[in-house]
């Protein structure tokens, strides 16, 4: 259960949850404040089943890996641009 009590705005104040947009037990529309690893703030039913939770974890790990790879590529690109701007010779292949 969410220690803060969850949110009952029904996605009117906050964005709709992209992980669990609706409680499958009671039908409460959930906003992004209601995290998927907590229970529904209304009926206290789990928002995700065990297989859905595992699939979500794998999807998030893939997104984190892709974001890290993008950040590393951007960092290397910025380093190369700084080297070019300073007038350094490009490395030979």
GROMACS .gro file of C-alpha atoms in nm:
model
   93
    1UNK     CA    1   0.000   0.000   0.000
    2UNK     CA    2   0.118   0.352  -0.079
    3UNK     CA    3   0.238   0.518   0.242
    4UNK     CA    4   0.117   0.857   0.113
    5UNK     CA    5  -0.232   0.724   0.043
    6UNK     CA    6  -0.222   0.752  -0.336
    7UNK     CA    7  -0.408   1.002  -0.553
    8UNK     CA    8  -0.776   1.003  -0.645
    9UNK     CA    9  -0.771   1.276  -0.914
   10UNK     CA   10  -0.860   1.019  -1.184
   11UNK     CA   11  -0.597   1.172  -1.417
   12UNK     CA   12  -0.765   1.514  -1.409
   13UNK     CA   13  -0.482   1.692  -1.228
   14UNK     CA   14  -0.187   1.464  -1.313
   15UNK     CA   15  -0.108   1.274  -1.632
   16UNK     CA   16  -0.256   0.928  -1.687
   17UNK     CA   17  -0.030   0.651  -1.559
   18UNK     CA   18   0.158   0.489  -1.845
   19UNK     CA   19   0.223   0.171  -1.643
   20UNK     CA   20  -0.118   0.094  -1.493
   21UNK     CA   21  -0.379   0.340  -1.628
   22UNK     CA   22  -0.674   0.163  -1.466
   23UNK     CA   23  -0.726  -0.069  -1.172
   24UNK     CA   24  -0.838  -0.404  -1.311
   25UNK     CA   25  -1.025  -0.477  -0.990
   26UNK     CA   26  -1.238  -0.168  -0.924
   27UNK     CA   27  -1.194   0.033  -1.246
   28UNK     CA   28  -1.041   0.343  -1.085
   29UNK     CA   29  -0.858   0.554  -1.343
   30UNK     CA   30  -0.505   0.605  -1.212
   31UNK     CA   31  -0.277   0.902  -1.258
   32UNK     CA   32   0.102   0.902  -1.272
   33UNK     CA   33   0.125   0.968  -0.896
   34UNK     CA   34  -0.002   0.614  -0.828
   35UNK     CA   35   0.306   0.400  -0.883
   36UNK     CA   36   0.259   0.048  -1.025
   37UNK     CA   37   0.439  -0.130  -0.742
   38UNK     CA   38   0.182  -0.004  -0.490
   39UNK     CA   39  -0.174  -0.130  -0.454
   40UNK     CA   40  -0.482   0.053  -0.580
   41UNK     CA   41  -0.557   0.340  -0.340
   42UNK     CA   42  -0.929   0.258  -0.347
   43UNK     CA   43  -0.966  -0.121  -0.330
   44UNK     CA   44  -0.603  -0.210  -0.232
   45UNK     CA   45  -0.581  -0.472  -0.508
   46UNK     CA   46  -0.238  -0.511  -0.676
   47UNK     CA   47  -0.217  -0.297  -0.990
   48UNK     CA   48   0.002  -0.543  -1.180
   49UNK     CA   49   0.008  -0.920  -1.183
   50UNK     CA   50   0.342  -1.094  -1.129
   51UNK     CA   51   0.404  -1.160  -1.503
   52UNK     CA   52   0.304  -0.803  -1.591
   53UNK     CA   53   0.538  -0.670  -1.323
   54UNK     CA   54   0.827  -0.879  -1.459
   55UNK     CA   55   0.753  -0.758  -1.814
   56UNK     CA   56   0.749  -0.398  -1.690
   57UNK     CA   57   1.084  -0.446  -1.514
   58UNK     CA   58   1.240  -0.587  -1.832
   59UNK     CA   59   1.097  -0.302  -2.041
   60UNK     CA   60   1.230  -0.041  -1.798
   61UNK     CA   61   1.574  -0.207  -1.791
   62UNK     CA   62   1.583  -0.195  -2.173
   63UNK     CA   63   1.485   0.174  -2.168
   64UNK     CA   64   1.755   0.251  -1.911
   65UNK     CA   65   2.016   0.066  -2.118
   66UNK     CA   66   1.916   0.254  -2.432
   67UNK     CA   67   1.927   0.587  -2.249
   68UNK     CA   68   2.274   0.511  -2.111
   69UNK     CA   69   2.398   0.418  -2.459
   70UNK     CA   70   2.255   0.742  -2.603
   71UNK     CA   71   2.417   0.947  -2.327
   72UNK     CA   72   2.754   0.780  -2.384
   73UNK     CA   73   2.730   0.843  -2.760
   74UNK     CA   74   2.636   1.206  -2.698
   75UNK     CA   75   2.928   1.244  -2.457
   76UNK     CA   76   3.175   1.102  -2.711
   77UNK     CA   77   3.028   1.321  -2.985
   78UNK     CA   78   3.062   1.633  -2.768
   79UNK     CA   79   3.422   1.538  -2.684
   80UNK     CA   80   3.503   1.495  -3.054
   81UNK     CA   81   3.337   1.828  -3.140
   82UNK     CA   82   3.541   2.001  -2.868
   83UNK     CA   83   3.858   1.845  -3.008
   84UNK     CA   84   3.770   1.966  -3.359
   85UNK     CA   85   3.687   2.313  -3.232
   86UNK     CA   86   4.026   2.331  -3.061
   87UNK     CA   87   4.201   2.253  -3.392
   88UNK     CA   88   4.327   1.906  -3.304
   89UNK     CA   89   4.404   1.668  -3.583
   90UNK     CA   90   4.151   1.389  -3.629
   91UNK     CA   91   4.272   1.043  -3.527
   92UNK     CA   92   4.388   0.814  -3.806
   93UNK     CA   93   4.181   0.502  -3.861
   0.00000   0.00000   0.00000
